[in-house]
Short mmCIF file of C-alpha atoms and ligand atoms in Angstrom, two decimals:
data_model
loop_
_atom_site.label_atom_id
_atom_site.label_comp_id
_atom_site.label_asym_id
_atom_site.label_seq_id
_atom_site.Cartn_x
_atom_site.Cartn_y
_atom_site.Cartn_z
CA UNK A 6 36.98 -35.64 14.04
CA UNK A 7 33.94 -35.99 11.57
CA UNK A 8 31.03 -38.49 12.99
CA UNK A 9 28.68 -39.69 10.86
CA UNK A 10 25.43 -40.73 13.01
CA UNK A 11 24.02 -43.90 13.26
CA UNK A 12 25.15 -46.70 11.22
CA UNK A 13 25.08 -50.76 10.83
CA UNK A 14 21.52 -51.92 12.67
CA UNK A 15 20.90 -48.37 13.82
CA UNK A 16 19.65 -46.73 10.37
CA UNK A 17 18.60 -43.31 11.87
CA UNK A 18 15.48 -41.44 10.19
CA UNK A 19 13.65 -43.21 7.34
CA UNK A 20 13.11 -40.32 4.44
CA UNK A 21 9.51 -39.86 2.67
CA UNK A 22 11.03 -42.24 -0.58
CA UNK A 23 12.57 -44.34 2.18
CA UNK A 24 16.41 -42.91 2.27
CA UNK A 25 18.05 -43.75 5.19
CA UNK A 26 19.82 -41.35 7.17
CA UNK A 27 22.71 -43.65 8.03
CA UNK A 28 23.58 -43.06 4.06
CA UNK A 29 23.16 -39.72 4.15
CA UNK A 30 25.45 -38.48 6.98
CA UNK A 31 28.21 -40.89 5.48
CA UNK A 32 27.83 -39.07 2.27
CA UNK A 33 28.25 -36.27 3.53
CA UNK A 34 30.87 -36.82 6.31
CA UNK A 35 33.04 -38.79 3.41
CA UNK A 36 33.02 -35.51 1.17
CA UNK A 37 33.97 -33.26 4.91
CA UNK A 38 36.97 -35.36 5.00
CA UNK A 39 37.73 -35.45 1.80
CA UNK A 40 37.45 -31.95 1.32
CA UNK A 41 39.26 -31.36 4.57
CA UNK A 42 42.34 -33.50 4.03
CA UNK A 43 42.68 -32.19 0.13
CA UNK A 44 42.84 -28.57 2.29
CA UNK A 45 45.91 -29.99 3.65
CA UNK A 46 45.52 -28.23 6.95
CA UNK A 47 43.75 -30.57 8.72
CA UNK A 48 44.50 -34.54 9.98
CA UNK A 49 41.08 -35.68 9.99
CA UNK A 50 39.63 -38.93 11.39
CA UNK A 51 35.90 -40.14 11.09
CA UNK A 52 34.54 -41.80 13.77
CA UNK A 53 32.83 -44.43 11.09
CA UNK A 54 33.68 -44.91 7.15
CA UNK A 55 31.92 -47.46 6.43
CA UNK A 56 28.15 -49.01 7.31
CA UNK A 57 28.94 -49.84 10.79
CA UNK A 58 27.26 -49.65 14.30
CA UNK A 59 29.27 -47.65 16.67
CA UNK A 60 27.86 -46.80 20.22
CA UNK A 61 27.71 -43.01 21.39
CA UNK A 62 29.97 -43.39 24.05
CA UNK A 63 32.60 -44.85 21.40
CA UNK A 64 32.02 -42.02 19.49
CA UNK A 65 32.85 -39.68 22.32
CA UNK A 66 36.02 -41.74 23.08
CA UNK A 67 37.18 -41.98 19.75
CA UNK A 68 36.64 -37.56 19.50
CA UNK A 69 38.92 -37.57 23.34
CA UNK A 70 41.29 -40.66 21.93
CA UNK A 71 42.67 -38.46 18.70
CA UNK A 72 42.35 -35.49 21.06
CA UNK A 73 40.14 -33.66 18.51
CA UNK A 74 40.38 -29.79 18.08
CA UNK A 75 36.90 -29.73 16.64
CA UNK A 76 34.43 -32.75 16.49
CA UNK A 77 31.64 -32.22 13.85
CA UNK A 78 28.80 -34.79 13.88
CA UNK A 79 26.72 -35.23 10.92
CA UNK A 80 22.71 -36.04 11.06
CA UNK A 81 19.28 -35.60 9.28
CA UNK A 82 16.19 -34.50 10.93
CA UNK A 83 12.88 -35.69 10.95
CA UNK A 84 9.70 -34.39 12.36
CA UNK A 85 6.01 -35.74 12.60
CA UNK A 86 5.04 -32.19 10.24
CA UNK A 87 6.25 -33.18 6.50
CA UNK A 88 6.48 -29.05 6.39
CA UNK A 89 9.71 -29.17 8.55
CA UNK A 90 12.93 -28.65 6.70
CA UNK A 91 15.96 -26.69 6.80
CA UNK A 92 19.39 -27.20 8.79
CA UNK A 93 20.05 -26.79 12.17
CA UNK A 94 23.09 -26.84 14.63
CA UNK A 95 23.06 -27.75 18.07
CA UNK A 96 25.51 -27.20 20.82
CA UNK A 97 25.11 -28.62 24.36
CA UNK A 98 22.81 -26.75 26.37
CA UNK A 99 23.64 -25.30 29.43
CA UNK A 100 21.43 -27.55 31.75
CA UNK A 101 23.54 -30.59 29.99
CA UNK A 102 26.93 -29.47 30.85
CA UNK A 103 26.13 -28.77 34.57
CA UNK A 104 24.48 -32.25 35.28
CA UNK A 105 27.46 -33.74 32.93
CA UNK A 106 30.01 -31.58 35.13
CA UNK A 107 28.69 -33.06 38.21
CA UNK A 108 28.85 -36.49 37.02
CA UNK A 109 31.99 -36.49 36.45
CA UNK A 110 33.45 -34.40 39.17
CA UNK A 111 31.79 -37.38 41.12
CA UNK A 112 33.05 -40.33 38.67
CA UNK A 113 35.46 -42.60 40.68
CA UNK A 114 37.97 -41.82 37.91
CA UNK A 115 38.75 -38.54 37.48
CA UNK A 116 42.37 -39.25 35.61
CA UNK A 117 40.65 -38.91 32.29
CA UNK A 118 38.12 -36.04 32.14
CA UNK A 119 40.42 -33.22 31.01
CA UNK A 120 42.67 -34.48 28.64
CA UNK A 121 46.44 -34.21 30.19
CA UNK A 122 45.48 -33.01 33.20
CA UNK A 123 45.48 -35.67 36.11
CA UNK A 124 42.47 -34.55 38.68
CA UNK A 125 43.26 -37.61 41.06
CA UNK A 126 45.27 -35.80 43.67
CA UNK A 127 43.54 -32.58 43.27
CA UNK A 128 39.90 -31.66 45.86
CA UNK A 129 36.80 -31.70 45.15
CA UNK A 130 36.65 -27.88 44.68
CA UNK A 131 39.85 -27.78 42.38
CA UNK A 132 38.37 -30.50 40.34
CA UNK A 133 34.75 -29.06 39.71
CA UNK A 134 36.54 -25.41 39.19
CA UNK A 135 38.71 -27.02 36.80
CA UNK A 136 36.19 -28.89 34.67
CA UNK A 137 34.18 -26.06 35.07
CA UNK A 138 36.73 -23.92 33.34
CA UNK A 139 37.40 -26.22 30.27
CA UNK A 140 33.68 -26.83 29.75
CA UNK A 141 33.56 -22.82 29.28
CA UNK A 142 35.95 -22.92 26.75
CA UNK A 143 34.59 -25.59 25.43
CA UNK A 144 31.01 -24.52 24.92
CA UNK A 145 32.53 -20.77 24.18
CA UNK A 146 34.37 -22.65 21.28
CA UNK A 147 31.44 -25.13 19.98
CA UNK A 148 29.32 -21.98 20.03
CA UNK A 149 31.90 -19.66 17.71
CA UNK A 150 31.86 -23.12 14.95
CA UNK A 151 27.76 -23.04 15.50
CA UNK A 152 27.89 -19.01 14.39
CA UNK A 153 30.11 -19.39 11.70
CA UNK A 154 28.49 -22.60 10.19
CA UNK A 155 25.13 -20.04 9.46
CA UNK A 156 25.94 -18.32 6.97
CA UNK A 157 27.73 -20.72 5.44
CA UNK A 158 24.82 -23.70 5.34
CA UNK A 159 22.46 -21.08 4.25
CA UNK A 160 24.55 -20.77 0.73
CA UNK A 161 23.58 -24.52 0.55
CA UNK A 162 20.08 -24.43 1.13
CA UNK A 163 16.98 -23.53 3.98
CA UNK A 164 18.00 -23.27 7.90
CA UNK A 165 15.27 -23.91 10.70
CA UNK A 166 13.91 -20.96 12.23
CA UNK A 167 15.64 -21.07 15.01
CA UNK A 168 19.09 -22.18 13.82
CA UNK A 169 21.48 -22.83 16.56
CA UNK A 170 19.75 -24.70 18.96
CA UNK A 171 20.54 -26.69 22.78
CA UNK A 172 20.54 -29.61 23.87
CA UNK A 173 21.86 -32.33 25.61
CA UNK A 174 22.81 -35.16 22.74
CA UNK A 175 25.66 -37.46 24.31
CA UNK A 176 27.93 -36.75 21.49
CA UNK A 177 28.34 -33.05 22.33
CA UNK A 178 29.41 -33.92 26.08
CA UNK A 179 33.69 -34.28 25.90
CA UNK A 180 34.33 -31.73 28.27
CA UNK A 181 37.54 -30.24 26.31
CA UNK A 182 36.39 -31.29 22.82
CA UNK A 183 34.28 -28.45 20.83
CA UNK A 184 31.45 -30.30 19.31
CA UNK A 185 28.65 -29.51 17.28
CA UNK A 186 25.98 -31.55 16.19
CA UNK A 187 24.75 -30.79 12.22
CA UNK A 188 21.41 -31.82 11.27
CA UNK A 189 21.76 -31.00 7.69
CA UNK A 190 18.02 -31.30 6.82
CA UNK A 191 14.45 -32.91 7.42
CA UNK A 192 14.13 -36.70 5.99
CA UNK A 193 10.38 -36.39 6.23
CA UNK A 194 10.39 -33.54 3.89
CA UNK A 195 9.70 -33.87 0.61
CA UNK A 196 12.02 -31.45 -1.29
CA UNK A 197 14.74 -31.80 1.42
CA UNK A 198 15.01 -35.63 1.37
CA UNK A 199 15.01 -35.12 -2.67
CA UNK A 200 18.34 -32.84 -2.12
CA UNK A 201 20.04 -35.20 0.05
CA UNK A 202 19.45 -37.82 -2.00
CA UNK A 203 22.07 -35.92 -4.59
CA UNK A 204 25.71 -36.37 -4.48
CA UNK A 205 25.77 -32.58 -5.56
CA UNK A 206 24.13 -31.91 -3.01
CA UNK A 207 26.12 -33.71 -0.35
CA UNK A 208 29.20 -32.28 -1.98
CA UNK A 209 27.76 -28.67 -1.24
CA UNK A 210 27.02 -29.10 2.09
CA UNK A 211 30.25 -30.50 3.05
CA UNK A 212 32.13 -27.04 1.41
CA UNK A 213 30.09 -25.12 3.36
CA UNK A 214 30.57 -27.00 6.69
CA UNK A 215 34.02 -27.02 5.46
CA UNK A 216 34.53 -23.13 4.72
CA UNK A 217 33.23 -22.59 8.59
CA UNK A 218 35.32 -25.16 10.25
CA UNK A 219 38.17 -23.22 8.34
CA UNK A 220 37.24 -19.79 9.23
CA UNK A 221 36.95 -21.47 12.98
CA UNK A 222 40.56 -22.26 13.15
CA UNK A 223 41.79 -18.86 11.23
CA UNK A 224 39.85 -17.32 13.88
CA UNK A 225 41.01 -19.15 17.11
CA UNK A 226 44.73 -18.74 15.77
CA UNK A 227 44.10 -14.59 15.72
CA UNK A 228 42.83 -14.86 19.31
ZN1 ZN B 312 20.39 -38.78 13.74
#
């Protein structure tokens, strides 16, 4: 499942020349799919195609409802320093999947948090061990696709300093989905709001997200 951030009243990050992230992320999650479904190994469904508003819990849902192997979600930075620029990928932190694990273990309905697997009947202890183990696989998963996708968006252009980063965005939290979140660059940049403004550009950084989420499955399939 690709997700393209933001959308409809919520435009995202305004860029120096005033591009709007909303159009960005589309852009570029259009040419993901595209790519993807051309592969033909993949089904892929966006969360949004179009210029619409869609809340982050919907998002989430929509990642659980197609019962996503992967679930990629597209943004573009911004930073109060015009010097910041480069891609990043973030994968829930740590501190975010505990306090997420205990608010569900403690959610009246428990039917739903690990997809197939009814918790109703089961304890407490059963149902935290459980969600416990499919969040490790989970974040062991999301972190792989965050590794892989390195290399790959550096062939495209700059990467933060710190590349693959934590943290606690609500997209990231489906407890058996493996998500990452992209930020493919820095809006408030000059020269990488001038790339993202270019279809070529967009193009290229969908291969390359593309080539990892490939090498992703090849490699959970050997495992
Ligand atoms: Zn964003």
């Amino acid at each position: 499942v690709i997700d393209a951030g933001h959308g409809g009243v919520d435009p995202g990050a305004t860029g120096v020349t005033g591009t709007l992230e909303k159009d960005v992320v589309l852009g570029v999650a259009q040419s993901l799919a595209a790519e993807l479904r051309n592969s033909g190994r993949f089904k892929v469904y966006m969360t949004r195609d179009s210029d619409i508003f869609l809340s982050l819990k919907a998002r989430v849902a929509l990642g659980r409802k197609y019962r996503a192997d992967l679930f990629i979600s597209i943004h573009a930075d911004a930073a109060p320093a015009s010097g910041a620029r480069g891609a990043s990928v973030y994968t829930l932190s740590e501190q975010a999947s505990d306090r997420e694990a205990e608010a569900l273990a403690s959610a009246e309905n428990q039917s739903d948090i690990i997809a197939g697997v009814d918790l109703r009947k089961e304890p407490d202890i059963v149902t935290s061990i459980l969600i416990d183990l499919a969040q490790r696989e989970t974040k062991n998963n999301s972190a792989k696709l965050a590794q892989l996708l390195i290399p790959e968006l550096q062939r495209v252009g700059n990467l933060t300093h710190k590349t693959h980063r934590f943290a606690g965005f609500r997209v990231l939290k489906a407890p058996d989905v493996p998500s990452v979140l992209i930020e493919v660059g820095y809006l408030t940049n000059q020269s990488d709001e001038s790339s993202m403004r270019s279809g070529r550009w967009r193009r290229g950084m969908a291969t390359a997200i593309g080539r990892a989420v490939d090498s992703y499955f090849r490699r959970i399939r050997r495992e």
